[in-house]
Amino acid sequence: MLRTLLLCFAVLLSFFTQAQPTASPGQRTYCNPLNLDYGYTPIPNFSEAGRHRATADPVITLFKGDYYLFSTNQWGYWHSKDLYGWKFVARSFLKPQHKVYDDLCAPAVFVLGDTLLVFGSTHEKNFPIWMSTNPQANEWKEAVEPFQIGAWDPAFFLDDDGKLYLYWGSSNEFPLYGQQISRKTFQPIGQPKEMFGLNDERFGWQRFGEYLDNTFLDPFMEGAWMNKHNGKYYLQYGAPGTEFSGYADGVQVSDQPLGPFTLQAHNPFAYKPGGFARGAGHGNTFQDTFGNWWHLSTMVVAVKNNFERRLGLWPAGFDQDGVLYTNTTFGDYPHFLPTGPEDHLKSRFAGWMLLNYQKPVRVSSTLGGYLPNYAVDESIKTYWSAATGNRGEYVQTDLGGLSTVYAIQLNYADQDADSSFLGKQRGIYHQYKLWHSENGRRWKLLVDKSRNQTDVPHDYIELSAPVRTRYLKLENVHMPTGKFAISGLRVFGQGSGSAPNPVRGFVVLRTEKDKRSAWLKWTSVDGAYAYNIHVGSRPDKLYSCLMVHGQNEFYFKGMDKDQPYYFTIEALNENGISPRVPVVKAL
């Protein structure tokens, strides 16, 4: 009898443990890249190295109290009430006569009164502007057919005097253009006007290439976007190439919607060349329901194709001097979602450090050279792949000691995806179990998504309560296609030790020959896994951040040769952040 009771108790205890909710019903935080059910590239010759997810060139617009997100080639769009949970609406905006792959490539999205309007990139006069008063119900009709301007990377801007403008351009030869558009007929008024172009001889960040060396092509200028703030017009643009870590957004400012424009000293204003997922170019700047500013942009993968990309969301704003900034510090770590008006100059970073950078890994199997530690090397470009996509394949990470875990991000990679996966795939899903252990022998179920029916390529789990543990194991149950492959099993929380000491010996050697570039050096800090270098145009405006892993030098090639720069640095480990060193001026 006693044995029977004990057995029943054990079964009930097991059921109780597995049935407990493990994620907050309402997430307080999010983590880049955004966890969207990204479509696969629809272009066959873009996926000869393997079918893969891809999107870029995003726009978020607030319409009737909800957020709408459009981006390149998704065969639809998303809507959300909180900037975290996104629901996809399937919709093609191509008509039978449009013999192209691009369905809303780099879309323009804008609001006129009670109507949401959308227009996709084209070099021809053959696309309509679509309109809807009820986009959640997928109710659309043509506002004008066809629109009489062939515009690639278009962006509409409605001024507060009721005048409507269009900006466009995507070229490594031509500048951005702007033109007034009739608000009633959507016909062009007057002639297009040149706004401005790039000047990579002055601005180092505008040089083409991963190493900003202009050795392959001249730099591209694209992705126009306009905001108005305190009577000033901020015309934003992406450069120098969407394939590279330094893909960024710059801005120029004017008193008039069509210029002339002058340079903002802080440029680029959206910049993220380091970390797990890099790039912060070609996006849009918008306000949330509380009036806070955010910048949405493109992040780079560029493994199976140059145009393999994801989306990132960053706190942004205008400082007291009217300087437009984007806060990308710890930009792919957990950040708090908005709950009211916020000062985005103060970090929204949750303070949860990465606990498993380059820590020991165990796996169920390995496919070729897709090695286990690629799952914890803080690079979205590298990934571990199991030999199969079968149930039971796993990857296990050792935090090196007992730590307090607050959140986990699972970044899946595309390995051997089905050849039919071209364009948006419906009805696909990931299923997994996430286990934890204090000693690597006795395991407890932490997250159970073995019945999940959603597509979560960058799943982010904020635990309802932190857990004290050392080992985590991600066990595959179901893959939507291909092998079980992970580019980042990222564990966030607090370690049990001390934050690193401050950096010593920080020097900035700005070259005499080329003032666009500098060599930054410092003494390695024991126990630090990375460093944040903060840089800006003034000592009180260090708005750009460069995260550097596992080295004690960095070649910064992103400066305006005609102005001084200011630098400081801090060291990072799983326990926290060191104090910053005194600001260094580089003439």
Coordinates of C-alpha atoms in Angstrom, one line a residue:
M1 CA 0.0 0.0 0.0
L2 CA 2.8 2.4 1.0
R3 CA 4.7 1.6 -2.2
T4 CA 1.5 2.3 -4.3
L5 CA 1.0 5.6 -2.6
L6 CA 4.6 6.7 -3.1
L7 CA 4.4 5.7 -6.8
C8 CA 1.2 7.8 -7.2
F9 CA 2.9 10.7 -5.4
A10 CA 5.9 10.5 -7.7
V11 CA 3.7 10.5 -10.8
L12 CA 1.7 13.5 -9.5
L13 CA 4.9 15.3 -8.6
S14 CA 6.3 14.7 -12.1
F15 CA 3.0 15.9 -13.7
F16 CA 2.9 19.0 -11.4
T17 CA 6.6 19.9 -12.3
Q18 CA 6.0 19.6 -16.0
A19 CA 2.7 21.4 -15.9
Q20 CA 3.9 24.6 -14.2
P21 CA 3.8 27.8 -16.3
T22 CA 7.4 28.8 -17.0
A23 CA 7.1 32.0 -18.9
S24 CA 5.4 35.2 -17.8
P25 CA 1.9 35.6 -19.2
G26 CA 2.8 39.2 -20.1
Q27 CA 6.5 39.6 -21.1
R28 CA 8.3 42.6 -19.5
T29 CA 11.2 42.3 -21.9
Y30 CA 12.1 41.6 -25.5
C31 CA 15.4 40.6 -27.2
N32 CA 16.8 41.3 -30.7
P33 CA 16.6 39.9 -33.3
L34 CA 12.8 40.2 -33.1
N35 CA 11.1 36.8 -32.8
L36 CA 8.9 37.0 -35.9
D37 CA 7.8 34.1 -38.2
Y38 CA 10.0 35.4 -41.0
G39 CA 9.3 34.2 -44.5
Y40 CA 11.9 32.5 -46.6
T41 CA 13.4 34.3 -49.6
P42 CA 11.1 33.9 -52.5
I43 CA 13.9 34.4 -55.0
P44 CA 15.4 31.0 -56.2
N45 CA 18.8 32.2 -57.2
F46 CA 19.1 34.0 -53.8
S47 CA 18.9 30.6 -52.1
E48 CA 21.2 28.4 -54.1
A49 CA 23.4 27.9 -51.0
G50 CA 20.3 26.8 -49.1
R51 CA 16.7 27.9 -48.4
H52 CA 16.7 30.5 -45.7
R53 CA 14.6 33.1 -44.0
A54 CA 15.1 36.7 -45.0
T55 CA 13.6 40.1 -44.6
A56 CA 14.7 43.7 -44.2
D57 CA 13.8 47.4 -44.8
P58 CA 11.1 47.4 -42.1
V59 CA 8.4 50.0 -41.1
I60 CA 6.3 50.1 -37.9
T61 CA 3.4 52.4 -38.0
L62 CA 0.9 53.1 -35.2
F63 CA -2.6 53.0 -36.6
K64 CA -5.9 53.1 -34.5
G65 CA -4.0 52.1 -31.4
D66 CA -2.2 49.1 -32.9
Y67 CA 1.3 48.7 -34.4
Y68 CA 1.6 47.5 -38.0
L69 CA 4.9 46.1 -39.2
F70 CA 5.7 45.7 -42.9
S71 CA 9.0 44.5 -44.4
T72 CA 10.4 43.1 -47.6
N73 CA 8.9 40.1 -49.2
Q74 CA 6.8 38.7 -46.4
W75 CA 3.6 38.1 -48.4
G76 CA 1.7 39.9 -45.7
Y77 CA 2.3 42.0 -42.5
W78 CA 2.1 41.8 -38.7
H79 CA 0.1 43.7 -36.1
S80 CA 0.6 44.0 -32.4
K81 CA -0.8 45.9 -29.3
D82 CA 2.5 45.8 -27.3
L83 CA 5.5 45.6 -29.7
Y84 CA 6.1 42.1 -28.4
G85 CA 3.3 39.7 -29.6
W86 CA 2.9 39.9 -33.3
K87 CA 0.1 38.4 -35.4
F88 CA 0.7 37.8 -39.1
V89 CA -1.9 38.6 -41.8
A90 CA -1.3 36.9 -45.1
R91 CA -1.6 39.2 -48.1
S92 CA 0.0 39.5 -51.5
F93 CA 0.1 43.1 -52.9
L94 CA 1.1 41.9 -56.3
K95 CA -1.3 41.8 -59.2
P96 CA -1.3 39.2 -62.1
Q97 CA 0.5 41.6 -64.4
H98 CA 3.4 42.1 -62.0
K99 CA 5.9 39.5 -63.1
V100 CA 8.4 40.1 -60.2
Y101 CA 9.4 38.2 -57.1
D102 CA 9.4 41.3 -54.9
D103 CA 6.1 41.6 -53.0
L104 CA 6.3 44.9 -51.1
C105 CA 10.1 45.2 -51.2
A106 CA 11.2 48.0 -48.9
P107 CA 7.6 49.2 -48.4
A108 CA 6.3 52.7 -47.8
V109 CA 3.6 52.8 -45.1
F110 CA 1.8 55.9 -43.9
V111 CA -1.5 57.0 -42.3
L112 CA -3.9 59.5 -43.8
G113 CA -6.8 60.2 -41.4
D114 CA -8.6 56.9 -40.8
T115 CA -6.7 55.1 -43.6
L116 CA -3.5 53.1 -43.7
L117 CA -1.7 53.2 -47.1
V118 CA 1.1 50.9 -48.5
F119 CA 3.3 51.1 -51.5
G120 CA 6.1 48.8 -52.6
S121 CA 9.4 49.5 -54.4
T122 CA 9.4 49.6 -58.2
H123 CA 11.4 51.3 -60.9
E124 CA 8.3 51.4 -63.1
K125 CA 5.0 53.2 -63.0
N126 CA 3.1 50.0 -62.5
F127 CA 2.3 49.5 -58.8
P128 CA -0.8 50.8 -57.0
I129 CA -0.9 52.5 -53.7
W130 CA -3.1 50.2 -51.5
M131 CA -5.4 51.5 -48.8
S132 CA -7.3 50.0 -45.8
T133 CA -9.4 51.2 -42.9
N134 CA -9.4 47.7 -41.4
P135 CA -6.0 46.1 -42.1
Q136 CA -6.5 43.5 -39.3
A137 CA -9.4 42.1 -41.3
N138 CA -7.2 42.1 -44.5
E139 CA -9.5 44.5 -46.3
W140 CA -7.6 46.5 -48.9
K141 CA -8.4 48.4 -52.1
E142 CA -6.5 50.5 -54.5
A143 CA -6.1 54.2 -53.7
V144 CA -4.5 54.9 -57.1
E145 CA -3.5 52.6 -59.9
P146 CA -0.8 52.9 -61.0
F147 CA 1.2 55.4 -58.9
Q148 CA 3.0 57.7 -61.3
I149 CA 6.4 57.7 -59.7
G150 CA 8.7 54.7 -60.0
A151 CA 10.4 54.8 -56.6
W152 CA 12.7 52.3 -55.0
D153 CA 12.9 52.4 -51.2
P154 CA 10.0 54.9 -51.0
A155 CA 8.9 56.7 -47.9
F156 CA 5.9 59.0 -47.5
F157 CA 5.8 61.9 -45.0
L158 CA 2.6 63.8 -44.1
D159 CA 3.6 67.2 -42.7
D160 CA 1.5 68.9 -40.0
D161 CA 0.3 71.5 -42.6
G162 CA -1.4 68.7 -44.5
K163 CA 1.1 68.5 -47.3
L164 CA 2.3 65.0 -48.4
Y165 CA 5.9 64.2 -49.6
L166 CA 7.6 61.2 -51.1
Y167 CA 11.3 60.4 -50.6
W168 CA 13.2 57.6 -52.3
G169 CA 16.5 56.3 -53.6
S170 CA 18.6 53.1 -53.6
S171 CA 21.9 53.6 -55.4
N172 CA 25.7 53.8 -55.2
E173 CA 25.6 56.5 -57.8
F174 CA 22.6 58.8 -57.3
P175 CA 21.4 60.8 -54.2
L176 CA 18.1 60.6 -52.4
Y177 CA 15.2 62.4 -54.0
G178 CA 12.1 64.2 -52.6
Q179 CA 8.9 65.5 -54.2
Q180 CA 5.6 66.8 -53.0
I181 CA 2.6 64.6 -53.8
S182 CA -1.1 65.6 -54.0
R183 CA -2.8 64.4 -50.9
K184 CA -6.1 64.0 -52.8
T185 CA -5.0 62.5 -56.1
F186 CA -1.6 61.1 -55.2
Q187 CA -0.2 62.7 -58.4
P188 CA 3.2 64.3 -58.3
I189 CA 3.5 68.1 -57.8
G190 CA 6.4 69.7 -59.6
Q191 CA 9.6 67.9 -60.3
P192 CA 11.8 65.6 -58.1
K193 CA 14.4 67.4 -56.2
E194 CA 17.8 66.1 -55.1
M195 CA 18.2 65.9 -51.4
F196 CA 21.8 64.8 -50.8
G197 CA 24.2 62.0 -51.4
L198 CA 27.0 60.2 -49.6
N199 CA 30.5 61.5 -49.0
D200 CA 32.7 58.5 -48.0
E201 CA 35.9 60.6 -48.4
R202 CA 34.8 62.5 -45.3
F203 CA 32.7 59.9 -43.4
G204 CA 34.4 56.7 -42.7
W205 CA 31.3 54.7 -41.8
Q206 CA 30.0 55.3 -45.4
R207 CA 32.7 53.2 -47.0
F208 CA 31.5 50.0 -48.5
G209 CA 32.5 46.6 -47.2
E210 CA 32.8 44.6 -44.0
Y211 CA 36.1 46.4 -43.3
L212 CA 35.0 49.8 -44.7
D213 CA 37.6 49.6 -47.4
N214 CA 35.6 50.3 -50.7
T215 CA 37.5 47.5 -52.4
F216 CA 34.4 45.9 -54.1
L217 CA 31.8 48.6 -54.8
D218 CA 31.1 52.2 -54.1
P219 CA 28.8 52.6 -51.1
F220 CA 25.0 52.5 -51.4
M221 CA 22.6 55.1 -50.1
E222 CA 19.0 53.9 -49.5
G223 CA 16.1 53.6 -47.2
A224 CA 14.8 57.1 -46.8
W225 CA 12.7 58.0 -43.8
M226 CA 11.4 61.4 -42.6
N227 CA 10.4 62.6 -39.1
K228 CA 9.6 66.1 -37.9
H229 CA 10.5 67.1 -34.3
N230 CA 10.2 70.6 -32.8
G231 CA 9.8 72.2 -36.3
K232 CA 12.9 70.4 -37.7
Y233 CA 12.9 67.8 -40.5
Y234 CA 15.1 64.8 -40.0
L235 CA 15.8 62.9 -43.3
Q236 CA 17.3 59.5 -42.5
Y237 CA 19.0 57.0 -44.8
G238 CA 20.8 53.7 -44.7
A239 CA 24.4 53.1 -45.8
P240 CA 26.9 51.7 -46.9
G241 CA 25.6 48.2 -47.7
T242 CA 23.0 45.9 -46.1
E243 CA 25.4 42.9 -46.2
F244 CA 27.8 44.3 -43.5
S245 CA 28.1 44.7 -39.8
G246 CA 28.5 48.4 -40.1
Y247 CA 25.1 48.9 -41.9
A248 CA 23.8 52.0 -40.3
D249 CA 21.3 54.9 -40.5
G250 CA 22.5 58.4 -40.9
V251 CA 20.5 61.7 -40.8
Q252 CA 20.6 65.2 -42.0
V253 CA 18.4 68.1 -40.7
S254 CA 16.5 71.0 -42.3
D255 CA 14.0 73.7 -41.6
Q256 CA 12.1 72.7 -44.8
P257 CA 10.8 69.2 -45.9
L258 CA 12.7 69.4 -49.2
G259 CA 15.9 71.0 -47.8
P260 CA 18.5 72.3 -47.9
F261 CA 19.8 69.8 -45.3
T262 CA 22.7 70.1 -42.9
L263 CA 24.7 67.3 -41.2
Q264 CA 23.9 66.3 -37.7
A265 CA 27.2 65.9 -35.8
H266 CA 26.1 62.6 -34.3
N267 CA 26.2 60.3 -37.4
P268 CA 25.4 57.6 -38.0
F269 CA 22.6 57.9 -35.4
A270 CA 21.7 54.2 -35.5
Y271 CA 24.8 52.0 -35.4
K272 CA 25.5 48.4 -34.1
P273 CA 28.7 46.9 -35.6
G274 CA 29.3 44.4 -32.8
G275 CA 27.6 41.7 -30.8
F276 CA 25.6 38.6 -31.6
A277 CA 23.5 40.2 -34.4
R278 CA 24.9 43.2 -36.1
G279 CA 23.7 46.1 -38.2
A280 CA 21.1 48.8 -37.5
G281 CA 20.4 50.3 -41.0
H282 CA 17.5 50.9 -43.3
G283 CA 14.5 51.3 -40.9
N284 CA 12.1 53.8 -39.6
T285 CA 11.7 56.0 -36.5
F286 CA 8.3 56.0 -34.8
Q287 CA 6.5 56.8 -31.6
D288 CA 4.7 54.3 -29.4
T289 CA 1.3 54.8 -27.7
F290 CA 3.1 56.6 -24.8
G291 CA 5.0 59.0 -27.1
N292 CA 8.3 57.3 -26.7
W293 CA 10.5 57.2 -29.8
W294 CA 11.8 53.8 -31.3
H295 CA 14.0 52.9 -34.2
L296 CA 13.3 49.8 -36.2
S297 CA 16.0 48.5 -38.6
T298 CA 17.7 45.7 -40.5
M299 CA 20.1 43.3 -38.9
V300 CA 22.7 41.3 -40.9
V301 CA 23.0 37.5 -41.2
A302 CA 24.4 37.2 -44.8
V303 CA 25.5 33.6 -44.6
K304 CA 23.5 31.8 -47.3
N305 CA 23.1 35.0 -49.3
N306 CA 24.1 38.6 -48.9
F307 CA 20.4 39.5 -48.4
E308 CA 19.8 37.1 -45.5
R309 CA 18.7 39.5 -42.8
R310 CA 16.5 40.0 -39.7
L311 CA 14.9 42.9 -37.8
G312 CA 15.8 44.8 -34.7
L313 CA 14.1 47.3 -32.4
W314 CA 15.9 50.0 -30.4
P315 CA 15.0 52.8 -28.0
A316 CA 15.5 56.1 -29.7
G317 CA 14.7 59.8 -29.3
F318 CA 15.8 63.4 -29.5
D319 CA 17.9 64.9 -26.8
Q320 CA 17.6 68.4 -25.4
D321 CA 19.6 69.9 -28.2
G322 CA 17.4 68.2 -30.9
V323 CA 20.0 65.5 -31.7
L324 CA 18.4 62.3 -33.0
Y325 CA 19.9 59.2 -31.4
T326 CA 19.4 55.4 -31.2
N327 CA 20.4 53.5 -28.1
T328 CA 22.0 50.2 -29.3
T329 CA 24.0 49.6 -26.1
F330 CA 23.5 45.9 -25.2
G331 CA 21.3 46.0 -28.2
D332 CA 20.8 42.3 -28.6
Y333 CA 20.4 41.6 -24.8
P334 CA 17.0 41.7 -23.0
H335 CA 15.4 45.1 -22.8
F336 CA 12.3 46.3 -21.0
L337 CA 9.2 46.9 -23.1
P338 CA 7.5 50.3 -22.7
T339 CA 4.9 50.7 -19.9
G340 CA 4.7 54.5 -20.0
P341 CA 6.7 57.6 -21.0
E342 CA 10.4 56.9 -20.7
D343 CA 13.7 58.7 -21.1
H344 CA 15.5 56.6 -23.7
L345 CA 18.8 58.2 -22.9
K346 CA 18.6 56.1 -19.9
S347 CA 19.1 52.4 -20.8
R348 CA 16.2 50.1 -21.1
F349 CA 18.6 47.2 -20.7
A350 CA 17.3 44.7 -18.2
G351 CA 20.8 44.2 -16.6
W352 CA 20.8 40.5 -17.3
M353 CA 24.3 39.5 -18.5
L354 CA 25.2 36.7 -20.9
L355 CA 26.1 33.7 -18.8
N356 CA 27.4 31.2 -21.4
Y357 CA 29.7 32.9 -23.8
Q358 CA 32.2 30.3 -25.0
K359 CA 31.4 28.0 -22.1
P360 CA 31.5 24.2 -22.5
V361 CA 28.9 22.6 -24.8
R362 CA 27.7 19.0 -25.2
V363 CA 25.6 17.9 -28.1
S364 CA 23.8 14.8 -29.3
S365 CA 25.5 14.8 -32.7
T366 CA 27.3 17.1 -35.1
L367 CA 26.9 17.7 -38.8
G368 CA 30.3 18.2 -40.5
G369 CA 32.0 21.4 -39.6
Y370 CA 29.0 22.9 -37.8
L371 CA 30.7 22.6 -34.5
P372 CA 29.1 22.6 -31.0
N373 CA 30.7 25.8 -29.7
Y374 CA 29.3 27.8 -32.6
A375 CA 26.1 27.7 -30.6
V376 CA 27.7 29.9 -27.8
D377 CA 30.2 32.1 -29.7
E378 CA 28.0 35.2 -30.0
S379 CA 27.9 35.2 -33.8
I380 CA 24.7 34.8 -35.7
K381 CA 26.8 33.9 -38.7
T382 CA 28.0 30.6 -37.2
Y383 CA 25.9 27.8 -35.9
W384 CA 26.0 24.2 -34.6
S385 CA 23.9 21.7 -36.5
A386 CA 22.9 18.2 -35.3
A387 CA 23.2 15.4 -37.9
T388 CA 19.4 15.2 -38.1
G389 CA 16.3 17.1 -37.3
N390 CA 14.9 14.2 -35.2
R391 CA 13.2 14.3 -31.9
G392 CA 15.8 14.0 -29.1
E393 CA 18.7 15.8 -30.7
Y394 CA 20.0 18.2 -28.1
V395 CA 22.6 20.9 -27.2
Q396 CA 23.7 21.4 -23.6
T397 CA 25.5 24.5 -22.2
D398 CA 27.5 24.7 -18.9
L399 CA 27.4 28.1 -17.2
G400 CA 30.5 27.2 -15.3
G401 CA 28.9 27.6 -11.9
L402 CA 25.6 28.2 -10.2
S403 CA 24.0 31.3 -11.7
T404 CA 20.6 33.0 -11.6
V405 CA 18.9 32.6 -14.9
Y406 CA 16.2 35.2 -15.9
A407 CA 15.8 34.6 -19.7
I408 CA 16.9 32.4 -22.6
Q409 CA 17.0 33.2 -26.3
L410 CA 16.9 30.3 -28.8
N411 CA 18.2 31.3 -32.3
Y412 CA 17.6 28.6 -34.9
A413 CA 19.6 28.5 -38.1
D414 CA 18.5 27.2 -41.5
Q415 CA 20.3 24.0 -42.4
D416 CA 19.0 21.8 -45.2
A417 CA 15.6 23.4 -45.3
D418 CA 13.2 21.8 -47.7
S419 CA 13.7 22.9 -51.3
S420 CA 10.1 23.9 -51.6
F421 CA 10.6 26.6 -48.9
L422 CA 10.5 29.6 -51.1
G423 CA 8.5 32.6 -49.7
K424 CA 6.2 32.7 -46.7
Q425 CA 5.5 29.2 -45.2
R426 CA 2.2 28.8 -43.3
G427 CA 1.5 26.2 -40.6
I428 CA 5.1 25.4 -39.7
Y429 CA 6.3 25.4 -36.1
H430 CA 9.1 24.6 -33.6
Q431 CA 8.7 22.3 -30.6
Y432 CA 11.3 21.8 -27.9
K433 CA 11.9 21.2 -24.2
L434 CA 14.4 23.2 -22.2
W435 CA 15.8 21.4 -19.1
H436 CA 18.0 22.7 -16.3
S437 CA 20.3 21.0 -13.7
E438 CA 22.5 22.1 -10.8
N439 CA 24.9 19.2 -11.2
G440 CA 24.5 17.9 -14.8
R441 CA 22.9 14.6 -13.5
R442 CA 19.4 15.4 -12.1
W443 CA 17.4 17.4 -14.6
K444 CA 14.2 19.5 -14.2
L445 CA 11.9 20.7 -17.0
L446 CA 12.2 24.5 -17.2
V447 CA 10.2 25.2 -20.4
D448 CA 7.9 22.8 -22.2
K449 CA 7.0 23.8 -25.8
S450 CA 6.5 20.3 -27.0
R451 CA 3.0 21.2 -28.0
N452 CA 3.8 24.6 -29.5
Q453 CA 2.1 25.3 -32.9
T454 CA 3.9 28.5 -33.8
D455 CA 6.9 29.4 -35.9
V456 CA 9.5 30.8 -33.4
P457 CA 12.9 31.2 -35.2
H458 CA 14.3 33.5 -32.5
D459 CA 12.3 32.4 -29.5
Y460 CA 12.8 34.5 -26.4
I461 CA 11.6 33.2 -23.0
E462 CA 11.5 35.4 -20.0
L463 CA 11.0 33.2 -17.0
S464 CA 8.1 34.0 -14.6
A465 CA 10.6 33.6 -11.8
P466 CA 14.4 33.3 -12.0
V467 CA 16.0 29.9 -11.5
R468 CA 19.2 29.1 -9.8
T469 CA 21.1 26.5 -11.9
R470 CA 24.3 25.7 -13.8
Y471 CA 23.4 23.5 -16.8
L472 CA 20.7 24.1 -19.5
K473 CA 19.8 21.6 -22.2
L474 CA 17.7 22.3 -25.3
E475 CA 16.1 19.2 -26.6
N476 CA 14.5 19.1 -30.0
V477 CA 11.0 17.8 -30.4
H478 CA 10.1 19.1 -33.9
M479 CA 11.7 21.3 -36.5
P480 CA 9.7 23.0 -39.2
T481 CA 12.2 21.8 -41.8
G482 CA 15.8 20.7 -42.1
K483 CA 18.3 19.8 -39.3
F484 CA 18.2 20.9 -35.7
A485 CA 20.6 23.8 -35.9
I486 CA 21.3 26.7 -33.4
S487 CA 23.2 29.9 -34.1
G488 CA 22.8 31.1 -30.5
L489 CA 21.7 29.4 -27.3
R490 CA 21.9 32.5 -25.2
V491 CA 21.3 32.4 -21.4
F492 CA 20.8 35.7 -19.5
G493 CA 21.0 36.4 -15.8
Q494 CA 23.5 37.0 -13.0
G495 CA 26.6 35.0 -12.2
S496 CA 27.9 34.3 -8.7
G497 CA 31.1 36.2 -8.9
S498 CA 32.2 39.9 -9.1
A499 CA 31.9 42.3 -12.0
P500 CA 35.2 42.9 -13.8
N501 CA 37.7 45.6 -12.8
P502 CA 37.9 48.8 -14.8
V503 CA 39.9 48.7 -18.0
R504 CA 43.5 50.0 -17.8
G505 CA 45.7 51.5 -20.6
F506 CA 42.9 52.6 -22.9
V507 CA 44.4 54.6 -25.8
V508 CA 42.9 56.0 -29.0
L509 CA 45.4 56.3 -31.9
R510 CA 43.7 58.4 -34.5
T511 CA 45.7 58.1 -37.7
E512 CA 47.5 61.1 -39.1
K513 CA 47.0 59.9 -42.7
D514 CA 43.3 59.2 -42.5
K515 CA 41.2 60.9 -39.8
R516 CA 38.3 58.6 -40.5
S517 CA 40.0 55.8 -38.7
A518 CA 41.5 55.1 -35.3
W519 CA 43.2 52.2 -33.5
L520 CA 41.8 51.6 -30.1
K521 CA 44.0 49.5 -27.6
W522 CA 43.7 48.6 -23.9
T523 CA 45.0 46.0 -21.4
S524 CA 42.9 42.9 -21.2
V525 CA 40.8 42.6 -18.0
D526 CA 40.9 39.2 -16.2
G527 CA 37.5 37.5 -16.4
A528 CA 36.0 39.9 -18.9
Y529 CA 34.4 38.3 -22.0
A530 CA 33.7 41.6 -23.8
Y531 CA 34.0 45.3 -23.8
N532 CA 31.7 48.2 -24.6
I533 CA 33.3 51.1 -26.3
H534 CA 31.2 54.3 -26.1
V535 CA 31.9 57.0 -28.7
G536 CA 30.4 60.3 -29.6
S537 CA 30.8 63.8 -31.0
R538 CA 30.9 65.3 -27.5
P539 CA 31.9 64.0 -24.1
D540 CA 28.2 64.3 -23.0
K541 CA 26.8 62.7 -26.1
L542 CA 28.5 59.2 -26.3
Y543 CA 25.5 57.8 -28.2
S544 CA 27.2 55.0 -30.2
C545 CA 28.4 51.7 -28.7
L546 CA 30.8 49.2 -30.1
M547 CA 30.7 45.8 -28.4
V548 CA 34.0 43.9 -28.8
H549 CA 34.4 40.2 -27.8
G550 CA 37.6 38.4 -26.8
Q551 CA 40.2 41.0 -27.8
N552 CA 41.9 44.1 -26.5
E553 CA 42.0 46.2 -29.6
F554 CA 39.5 47.5 -32.2
Y555 CA 40.0 49.3 -35.5
F556 CA 37.3 52.0 -35.6
K557 CA 36.9 53.3 -39.1
G558 CA 33.5 55.1 -38.8
M559 CA 34.5 58.8 -38.1
D560 CA 33.9 62.1 -39.7
K561 CA 37.4 63.3 -40.5
D562 CA 36.6 66.9 -39.9
Q563 CA 35.5 66.7 -36.2
P564 CA 36.9 65.4 -32.9
Y565 CA 35.6 62.3 -31.2
Y566 CA 35.3 61.2 -27.6
F567 CA 35.7 57.6 -26.2
T568 CA 35.3 55.6 -23.1
I569 CA 35.3 51.9 -22.4
E570 CA 33.8 49.4 -19.9
A571 CA 34.5 45.6 -19.3
L572 CA 31.7 43.0 -19.2
N573 CA 31.4 39.5 -17.7
E574 CA 28.6 37.3 -16.5
N575 CA 28.5 39.1 -13.2
G576 CA 28.2 42.7 -14.4
I577 CA 29.8 45.7 -15.9
S578 CA 32.9 47.6 -14.7
P579 CA 33.0 51.4 -14.2
R580 CA 33.9 53.3 -17.4
V581 CA 37.3 54.9 -17.7
P582 CA 37.6 58.7 -18.0
V583 CA 36.6 60.0 -21.5
V584 CA 39.4 60.2 -24.0
K585 CA 39.4 62.9 -26.7
A586 CA 40.7 62.1 -30.2
L587 CA 41.5 65.1 -32.4

